Coordinates of C-alpha atoms and ligand atoms in Angstrom, one line a residue:
X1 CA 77.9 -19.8 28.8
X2 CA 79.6 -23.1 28.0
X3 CA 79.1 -25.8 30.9
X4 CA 82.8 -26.9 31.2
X5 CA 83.4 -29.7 33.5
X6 CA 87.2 -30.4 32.7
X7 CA 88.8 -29.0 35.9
X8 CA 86.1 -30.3 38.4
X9 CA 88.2 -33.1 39.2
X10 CA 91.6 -31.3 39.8
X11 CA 89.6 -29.5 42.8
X12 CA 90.4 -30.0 46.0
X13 CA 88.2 -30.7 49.3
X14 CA 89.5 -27.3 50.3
X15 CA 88.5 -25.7 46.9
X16 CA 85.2 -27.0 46.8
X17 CA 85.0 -25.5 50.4
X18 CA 86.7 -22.3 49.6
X19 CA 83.9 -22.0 46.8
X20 CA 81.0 -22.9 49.0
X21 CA 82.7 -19.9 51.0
X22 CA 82.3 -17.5 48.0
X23 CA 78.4 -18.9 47.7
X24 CA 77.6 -18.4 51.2
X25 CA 79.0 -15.1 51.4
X26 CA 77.2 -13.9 48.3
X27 CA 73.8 -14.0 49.7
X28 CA 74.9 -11.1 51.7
X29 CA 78.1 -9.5 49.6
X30 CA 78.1 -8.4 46.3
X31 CA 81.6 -9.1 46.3
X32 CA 82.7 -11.0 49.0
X33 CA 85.6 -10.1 51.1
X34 CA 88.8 -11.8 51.5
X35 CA 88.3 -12.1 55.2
X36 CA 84.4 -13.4 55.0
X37 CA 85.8 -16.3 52.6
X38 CA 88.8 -16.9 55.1
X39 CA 85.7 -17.2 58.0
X40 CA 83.3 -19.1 56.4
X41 CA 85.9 -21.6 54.8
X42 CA 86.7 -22.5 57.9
X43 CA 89.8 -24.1 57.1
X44 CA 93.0 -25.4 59.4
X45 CA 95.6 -24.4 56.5
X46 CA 94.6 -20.5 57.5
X47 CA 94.8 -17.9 55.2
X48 CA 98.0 -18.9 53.3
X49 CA 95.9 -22.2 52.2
X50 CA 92.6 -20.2 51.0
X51 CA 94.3 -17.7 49.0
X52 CA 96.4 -20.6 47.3
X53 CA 92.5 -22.0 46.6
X54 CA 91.1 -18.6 45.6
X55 CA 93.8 -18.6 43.4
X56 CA 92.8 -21.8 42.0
X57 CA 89.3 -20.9 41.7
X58 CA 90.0 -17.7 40.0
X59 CA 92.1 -19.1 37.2
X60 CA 89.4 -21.8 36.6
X61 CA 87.3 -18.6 36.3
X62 CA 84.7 -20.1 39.2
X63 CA 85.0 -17.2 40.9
X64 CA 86.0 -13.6 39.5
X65 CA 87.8 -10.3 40.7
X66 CA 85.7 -7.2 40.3
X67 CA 87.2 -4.0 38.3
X68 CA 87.3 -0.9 40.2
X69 CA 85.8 -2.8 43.4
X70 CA 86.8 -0.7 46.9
X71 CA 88.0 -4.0 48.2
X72 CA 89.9 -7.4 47.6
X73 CA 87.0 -9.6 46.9
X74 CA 85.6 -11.9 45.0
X75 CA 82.3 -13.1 43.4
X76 CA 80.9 -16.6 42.1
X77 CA 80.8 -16.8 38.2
X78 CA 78.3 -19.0 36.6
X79 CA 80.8 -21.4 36.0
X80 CA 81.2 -20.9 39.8
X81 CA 77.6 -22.0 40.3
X82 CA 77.7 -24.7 38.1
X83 CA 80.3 -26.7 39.7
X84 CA 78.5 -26.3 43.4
X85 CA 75.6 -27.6 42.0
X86 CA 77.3 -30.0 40.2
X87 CA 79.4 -31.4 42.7
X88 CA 76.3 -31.8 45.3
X89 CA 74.3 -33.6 42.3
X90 CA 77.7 -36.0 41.8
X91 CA 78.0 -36.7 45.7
X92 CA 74.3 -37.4 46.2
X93 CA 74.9 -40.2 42.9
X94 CA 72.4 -38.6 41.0
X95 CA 74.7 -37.3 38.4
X96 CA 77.8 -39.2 37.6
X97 CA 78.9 -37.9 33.9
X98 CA 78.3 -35.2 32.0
X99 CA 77.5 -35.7 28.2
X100 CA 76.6 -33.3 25.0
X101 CA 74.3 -30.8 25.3
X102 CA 70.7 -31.2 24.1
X103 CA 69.4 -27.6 23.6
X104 CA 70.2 -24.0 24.4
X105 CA 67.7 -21.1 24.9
X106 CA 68.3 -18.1 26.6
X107 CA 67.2 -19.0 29.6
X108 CA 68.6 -22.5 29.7
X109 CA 71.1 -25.5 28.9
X110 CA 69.9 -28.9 28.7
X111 CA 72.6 -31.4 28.8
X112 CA 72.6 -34.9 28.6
X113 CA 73.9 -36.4 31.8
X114 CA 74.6 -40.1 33.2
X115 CA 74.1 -41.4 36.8
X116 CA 76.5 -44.4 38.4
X117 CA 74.3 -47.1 36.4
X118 CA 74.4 -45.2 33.5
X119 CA 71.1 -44.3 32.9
X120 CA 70.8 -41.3 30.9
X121 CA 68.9 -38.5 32.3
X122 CA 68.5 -35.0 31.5
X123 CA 70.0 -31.7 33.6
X124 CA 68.7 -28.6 33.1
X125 CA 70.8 -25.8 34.1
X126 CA 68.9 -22.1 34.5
X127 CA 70.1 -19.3 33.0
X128 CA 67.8 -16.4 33.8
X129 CA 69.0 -13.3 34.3
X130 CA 71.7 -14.2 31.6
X131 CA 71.1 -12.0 28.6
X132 CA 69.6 -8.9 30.4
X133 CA 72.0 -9.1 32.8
X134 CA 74.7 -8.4 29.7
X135 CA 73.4 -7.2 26.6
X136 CA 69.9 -5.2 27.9
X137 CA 71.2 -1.9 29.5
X138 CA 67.5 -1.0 30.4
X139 CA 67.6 -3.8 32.4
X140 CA 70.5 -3.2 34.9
X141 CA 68.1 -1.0 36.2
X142 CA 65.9 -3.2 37.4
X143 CA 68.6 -5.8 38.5
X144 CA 70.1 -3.3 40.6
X145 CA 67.1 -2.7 42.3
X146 CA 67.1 -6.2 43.2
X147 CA 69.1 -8.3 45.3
X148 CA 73.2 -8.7 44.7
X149 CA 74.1 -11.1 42.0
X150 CA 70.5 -11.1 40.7
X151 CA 71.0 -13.9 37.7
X152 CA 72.3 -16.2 40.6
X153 CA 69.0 -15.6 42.6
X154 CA 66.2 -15.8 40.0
X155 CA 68.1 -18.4 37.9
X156 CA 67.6 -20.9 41.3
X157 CA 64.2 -19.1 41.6
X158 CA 63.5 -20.3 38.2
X159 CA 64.6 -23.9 38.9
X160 CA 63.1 -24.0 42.3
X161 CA 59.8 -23.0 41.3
X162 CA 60.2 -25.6 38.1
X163 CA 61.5 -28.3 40.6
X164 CA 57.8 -28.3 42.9
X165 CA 55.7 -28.0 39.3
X166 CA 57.5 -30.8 38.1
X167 CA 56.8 -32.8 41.3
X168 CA 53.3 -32.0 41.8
X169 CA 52.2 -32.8 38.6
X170 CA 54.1 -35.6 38.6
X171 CA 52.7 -36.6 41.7
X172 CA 49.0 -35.8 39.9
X173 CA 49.8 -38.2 37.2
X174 CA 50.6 -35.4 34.7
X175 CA 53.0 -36.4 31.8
X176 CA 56.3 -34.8 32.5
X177 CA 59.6 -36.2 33.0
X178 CA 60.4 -38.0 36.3
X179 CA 62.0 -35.2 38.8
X180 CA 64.7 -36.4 39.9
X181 CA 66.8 -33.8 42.0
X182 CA 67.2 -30.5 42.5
X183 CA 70.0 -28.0 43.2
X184 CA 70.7 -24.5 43.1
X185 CA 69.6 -23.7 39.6
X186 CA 69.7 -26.8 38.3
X187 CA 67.5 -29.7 38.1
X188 CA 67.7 -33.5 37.1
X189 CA 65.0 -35.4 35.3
X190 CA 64.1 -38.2 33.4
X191 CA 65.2 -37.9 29.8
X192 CA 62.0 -38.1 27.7
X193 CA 62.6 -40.4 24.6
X194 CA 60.0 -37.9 22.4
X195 CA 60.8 -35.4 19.7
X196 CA 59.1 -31.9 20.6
X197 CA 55.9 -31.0 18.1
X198 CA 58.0 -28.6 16.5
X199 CA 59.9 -31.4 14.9
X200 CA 57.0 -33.6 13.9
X201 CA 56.2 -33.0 10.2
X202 CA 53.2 -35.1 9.9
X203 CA 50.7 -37.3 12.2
X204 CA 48.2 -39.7 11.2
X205 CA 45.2 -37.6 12.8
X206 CA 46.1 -34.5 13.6
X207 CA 42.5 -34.0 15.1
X208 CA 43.1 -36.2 17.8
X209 CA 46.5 -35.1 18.3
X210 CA 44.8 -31.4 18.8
X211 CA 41.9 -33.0 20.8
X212 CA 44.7 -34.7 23.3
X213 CA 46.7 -31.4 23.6
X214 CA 43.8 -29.3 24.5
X215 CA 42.5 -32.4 27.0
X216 CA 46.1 -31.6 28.8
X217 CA 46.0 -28.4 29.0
X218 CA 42.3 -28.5 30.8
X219 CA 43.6 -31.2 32.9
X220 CA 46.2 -28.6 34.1
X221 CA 43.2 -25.7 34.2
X222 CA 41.4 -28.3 36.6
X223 CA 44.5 -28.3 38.7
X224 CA 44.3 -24.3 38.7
X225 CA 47.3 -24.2 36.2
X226 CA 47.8 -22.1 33.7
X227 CA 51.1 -23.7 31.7
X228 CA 51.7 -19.9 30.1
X229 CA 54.2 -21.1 27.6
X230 CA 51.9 -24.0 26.3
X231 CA 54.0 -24.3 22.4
X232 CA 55.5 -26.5 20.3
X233 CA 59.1 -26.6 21.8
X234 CA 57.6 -27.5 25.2
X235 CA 55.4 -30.7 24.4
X236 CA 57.4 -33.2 23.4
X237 CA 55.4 -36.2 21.8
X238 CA 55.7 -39.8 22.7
X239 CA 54.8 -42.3 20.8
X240 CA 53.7 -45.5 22.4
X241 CA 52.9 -48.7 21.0
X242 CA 50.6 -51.5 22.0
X243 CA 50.8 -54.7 20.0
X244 CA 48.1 -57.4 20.6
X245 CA 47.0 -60.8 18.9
X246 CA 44.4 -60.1 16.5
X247 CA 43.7 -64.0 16.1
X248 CA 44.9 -67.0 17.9
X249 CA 45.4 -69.2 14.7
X250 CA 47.3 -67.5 12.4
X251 CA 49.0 -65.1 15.3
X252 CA 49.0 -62.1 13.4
X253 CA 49.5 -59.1 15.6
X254 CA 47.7 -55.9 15.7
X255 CA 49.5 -52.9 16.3
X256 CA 48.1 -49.5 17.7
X257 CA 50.0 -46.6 18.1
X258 CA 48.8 -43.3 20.4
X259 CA 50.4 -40.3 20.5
X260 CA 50.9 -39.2 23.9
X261 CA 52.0 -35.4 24.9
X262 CA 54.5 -34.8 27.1
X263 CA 54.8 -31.4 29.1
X264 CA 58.0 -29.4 30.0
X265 CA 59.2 -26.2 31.0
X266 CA 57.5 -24.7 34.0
X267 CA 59.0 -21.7 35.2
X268 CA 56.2 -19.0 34.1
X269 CA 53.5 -21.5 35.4
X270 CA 50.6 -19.3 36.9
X271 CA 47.4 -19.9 39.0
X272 CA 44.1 -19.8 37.1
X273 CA 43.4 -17.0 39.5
X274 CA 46.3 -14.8 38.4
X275 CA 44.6 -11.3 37.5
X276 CA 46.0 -12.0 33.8
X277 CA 45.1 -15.6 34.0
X278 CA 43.0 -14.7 30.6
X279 CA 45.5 -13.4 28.8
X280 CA 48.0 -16.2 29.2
X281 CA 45.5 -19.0 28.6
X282 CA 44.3 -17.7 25.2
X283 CA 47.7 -17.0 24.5
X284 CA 48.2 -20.6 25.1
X285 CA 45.7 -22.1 23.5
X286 CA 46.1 -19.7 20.1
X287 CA 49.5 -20.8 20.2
X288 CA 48.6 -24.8 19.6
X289 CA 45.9 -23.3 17.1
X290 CA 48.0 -21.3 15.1
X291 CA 50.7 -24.4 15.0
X292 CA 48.0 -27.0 14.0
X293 CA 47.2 -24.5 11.3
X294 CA 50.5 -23.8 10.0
X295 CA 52.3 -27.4 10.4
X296 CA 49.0 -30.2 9.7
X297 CA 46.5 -27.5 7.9
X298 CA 44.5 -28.6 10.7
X299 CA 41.7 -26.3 12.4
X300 CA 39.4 -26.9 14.8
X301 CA 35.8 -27.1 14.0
X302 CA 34.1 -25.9 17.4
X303 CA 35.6 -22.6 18.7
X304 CA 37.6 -22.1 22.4
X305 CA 38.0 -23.9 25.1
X306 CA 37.3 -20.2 26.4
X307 CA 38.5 -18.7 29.6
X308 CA 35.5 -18.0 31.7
X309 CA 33.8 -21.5 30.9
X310 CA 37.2 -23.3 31.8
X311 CA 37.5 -20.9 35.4
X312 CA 34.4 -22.9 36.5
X313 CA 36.2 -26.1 36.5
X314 CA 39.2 -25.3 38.6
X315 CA 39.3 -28.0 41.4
X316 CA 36.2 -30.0 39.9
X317 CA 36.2 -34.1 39.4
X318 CA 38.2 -34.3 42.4
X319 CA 41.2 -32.2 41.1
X320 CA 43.6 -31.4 44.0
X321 CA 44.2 -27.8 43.3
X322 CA 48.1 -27.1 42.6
X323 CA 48.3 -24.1 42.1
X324 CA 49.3 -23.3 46.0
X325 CA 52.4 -25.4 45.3
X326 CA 54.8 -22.6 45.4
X327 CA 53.9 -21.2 48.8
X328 CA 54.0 -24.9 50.0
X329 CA 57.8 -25.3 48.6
X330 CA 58.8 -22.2 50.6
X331 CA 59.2 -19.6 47.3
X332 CA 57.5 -16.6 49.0
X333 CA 54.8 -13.8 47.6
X334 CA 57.9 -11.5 47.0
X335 CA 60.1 -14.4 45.3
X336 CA 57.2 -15.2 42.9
X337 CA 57.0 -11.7 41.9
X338 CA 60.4 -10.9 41.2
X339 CA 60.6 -14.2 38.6
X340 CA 57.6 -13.0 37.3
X341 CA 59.0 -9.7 36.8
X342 CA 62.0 -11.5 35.2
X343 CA 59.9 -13.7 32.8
X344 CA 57.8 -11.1 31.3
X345 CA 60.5 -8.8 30.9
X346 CA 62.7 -11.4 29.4
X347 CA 59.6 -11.9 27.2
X348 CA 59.3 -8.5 26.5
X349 CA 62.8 -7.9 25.3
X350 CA 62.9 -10.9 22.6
X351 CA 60.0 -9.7 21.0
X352 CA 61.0 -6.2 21.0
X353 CA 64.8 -6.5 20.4
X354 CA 65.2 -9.9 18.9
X355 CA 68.9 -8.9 17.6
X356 CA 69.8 -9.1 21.1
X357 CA 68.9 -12.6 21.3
X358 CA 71.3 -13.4 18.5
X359 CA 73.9 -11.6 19.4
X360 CA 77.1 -13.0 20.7
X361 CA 77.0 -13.1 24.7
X362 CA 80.3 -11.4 25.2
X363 CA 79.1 -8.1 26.3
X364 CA 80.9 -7.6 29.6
X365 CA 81.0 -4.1 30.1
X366 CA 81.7 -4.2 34.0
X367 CA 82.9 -8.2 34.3
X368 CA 86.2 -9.1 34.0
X369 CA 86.1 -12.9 33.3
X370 CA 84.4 -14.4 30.5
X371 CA 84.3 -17.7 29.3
X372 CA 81.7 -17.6 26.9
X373 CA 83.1 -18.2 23.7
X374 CA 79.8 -19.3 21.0
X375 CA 77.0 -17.3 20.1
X376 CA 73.8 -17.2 21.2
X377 CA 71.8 -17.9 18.3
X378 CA 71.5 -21.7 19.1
X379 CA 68.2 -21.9 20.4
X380 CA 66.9 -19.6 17.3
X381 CA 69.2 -21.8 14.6
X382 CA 66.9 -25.0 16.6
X383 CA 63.9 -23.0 15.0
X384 CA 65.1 -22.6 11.7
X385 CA 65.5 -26.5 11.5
X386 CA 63.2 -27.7 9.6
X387 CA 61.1 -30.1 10.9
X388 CA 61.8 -33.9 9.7
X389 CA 59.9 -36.4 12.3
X390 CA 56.7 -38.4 11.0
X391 CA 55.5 -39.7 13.8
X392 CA 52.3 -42.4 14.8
X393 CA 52.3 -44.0 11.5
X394 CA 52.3 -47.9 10.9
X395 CA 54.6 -48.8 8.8
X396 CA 54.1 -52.1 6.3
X397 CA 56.2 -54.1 8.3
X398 CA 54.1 -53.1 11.3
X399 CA 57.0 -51.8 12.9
X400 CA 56.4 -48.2 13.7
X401 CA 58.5 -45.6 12.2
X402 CA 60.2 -42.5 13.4
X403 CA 61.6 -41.3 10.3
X404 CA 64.4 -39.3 11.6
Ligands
LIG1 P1 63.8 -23.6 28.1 O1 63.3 -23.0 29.4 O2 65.1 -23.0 27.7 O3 62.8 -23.4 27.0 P2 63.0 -26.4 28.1 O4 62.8 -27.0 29.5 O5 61.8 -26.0 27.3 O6 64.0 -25.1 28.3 O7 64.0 -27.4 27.3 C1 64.5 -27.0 26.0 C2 64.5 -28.2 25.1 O8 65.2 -29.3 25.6 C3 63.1 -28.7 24.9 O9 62.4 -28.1 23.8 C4 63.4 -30.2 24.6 O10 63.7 -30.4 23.2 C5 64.6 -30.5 25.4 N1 64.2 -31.1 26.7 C6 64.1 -30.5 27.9 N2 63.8 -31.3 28.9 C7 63.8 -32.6 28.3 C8 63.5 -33.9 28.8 N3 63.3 -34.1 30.1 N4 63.6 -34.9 28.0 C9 63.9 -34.7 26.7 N5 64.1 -33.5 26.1 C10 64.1 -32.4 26.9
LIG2 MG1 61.1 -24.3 26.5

């Protein structure tokens, strides 16, 4: 799925209505009727004008024809749903240009985007759903079980649920980008000027880089968090520099530089309390091990943090607990579930069938328009880069270096 923003501009008011139609009516229609889009249109032109739009919108491929359907209808594409969320982002000035695309997993695009003063900021766009929903057959199964145009729903379940982590931790004073706005299943936030560990080749002290990692992580266990995805592609590392006077005579200048990790990625966030709260946080926390091992030959001399000891801070030092953030934002019991459901099965098909992640997207047995063109080996070609960044070093000069 290539985000292509060429033919937003040659819409009309009535397309973009006309689309909001085929939206609307999707909550309730797998394919939605001619006559619902006519209705909830609501345009003066009558039907003569939103067929000439449909018609539009089809050939753009934002909406898409069914084979074999009963009826003349139509459904939103991805493409569909990018534009609506798009086009809200670009009338509430949040968004104002699109730019190059920064990464691509399987369950996301991250592009590079401007607003009117041309501060760059980041969108992510989610894309769960994506893969099963073509290349998994096991999985149709469980999608059809589930609400029509199931990508649609747990890929803005996905950014809903990322949208009110982002915000509370924000709000808690949690390193992670600055949310911004939030629509459909897409997000906008502050672009984080940090490379993510995975990149880093080597640190000054990787000790205290491991110490400040782990510090994060029980920050979020205090906040009855449980990150569940706690790796190197989703702490990016920021390197900040404080320069003071050493000495007022000569006014040389002392330079200290602190590594500070950054958090992203929230969608399989769980509670502390979850019933496989255990599982997920040693998970997490072998995860950062294992990479200090591999990466800075770095391990750590006192075993843990461990589970049950961490449990017994949840809420303590005055930690407001966050983990009843979803239920505050609206995402019921139910919604949880099913993204849940998604997640682990998502997780459960790229360890087990890996090929599947590398193969090309177009497998469209029962879809008739595709616009996916590149494979989706991207996000797997990110891992075999090899990393290049040196990062928290003075340099002679006493300007600090990134080395890319
Ligand atoms: P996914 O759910 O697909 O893993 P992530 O949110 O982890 O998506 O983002 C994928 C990659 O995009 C990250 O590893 C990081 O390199 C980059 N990225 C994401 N958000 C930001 C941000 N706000 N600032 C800078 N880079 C980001
Ligand atoms: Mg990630």
């Amino acid at each position: 799925m290539k985000l292509d923003t060429r033919a937003m501009r040659h819409l009309t008011a009535e397309d973009w209505k006309v689309l909001a139609a085929v939206e609307q009516g999707s909550k309730n229609h797998e394919l939605v009727p001619v006559s619902i889009i006519e209705r909830f249109s609501r345009l003066k032109g009558g039907s003569s004008l939103v067929n000439k739009c449909i018609s539009t919108l089809a050939k753009t491929s934002l909406i898409a024809k069914m084979k074999e359907a009963k009826y003349d209808g139509y459904r939103l594409t991805y493409g569909g749903l990018d534009y609506l969320a798009l086009h809200t982002h670009s009338q509430k000035k949040h968004i104002y240009s699109v730019g190059t695309r920064v990464g691509v997993g399987k369950e996301s695009d991250i592009m590079l985007v401007a607003d009117h003063t041309g501060a760059q900021q980041i969108l992510k766009i989610h894309r769960l759903g994506r893969i099963s929903f073509r290349t998994v057959k096991t999985n149709r199964d469980y999608l059809k079980k589930n609400a029509s145009g199931s990508w649609m729903y747990l890929s803005t379940l996905a950014a809903r649920k990322e949208y009110a982590f982002l915000s509370a931790l924000h709000n808690a004073g949690i390193p992670v980008p600055l949310p911004i706005a939030h629509s459909r299943h897409t997000i906008v936030m502050s672009l984080v000027d940090a490379p993510p560990l995975r990149q880093i080749s080597s640190v000054p002290d990787p000790a205290a880089l491991y110490a400040s990692l782990i510090e994060l992580y029980l920050r979020l266990a205090k906040h009855g968090l449980i990150h569940g995805d706690y790796n190197e592609f989703n702490i990016l590392i920021r390197e900040d520099v404080v320069v003071s006077t050493s000495s007022e005579e000569d006014g040389n200048t002392e330079e200290t530089i602190t590594l500070t990790p950054v958090v992203i990625d929230f969608p399989q966030m769980i509670s502390m309390e979850h019933v496989n709260a255990e599982m997920y946080f040693d998970r997490d926390i072998n995860c950062i091990k294992t990479f200090f091992e591999r990466r800075f030959h770095f391990k750590a001399t006192t075993p843990g943090p461990f589970y049950k000891d961490v449990r017994k801070t949840v809420g303590q030092d005055g930690f407001e607990r966050l983990d009843a953030t979803l239920e505050a934002s609206g995402i019921t019991k139910k919604m949880a579930k099913d993204l849940e459901a998604a997640i682990r099965q998502h997780e459960e098909e790229k360890l087990q069938n890996p090929e599947a992640f590398q193969a090309d997207e177009d497998d469209e047995d029962d879809e008739e328009e595709d616009e996916d063109e590149e494979t989706a080996s991207d996000g797997e070609k990110e891992e075999e880069q090899q990393p290049s960044i040196v990062i928290g070093f003075k340099t002679p000069s006493g300007a600090a270096e990134e080395g890319m």
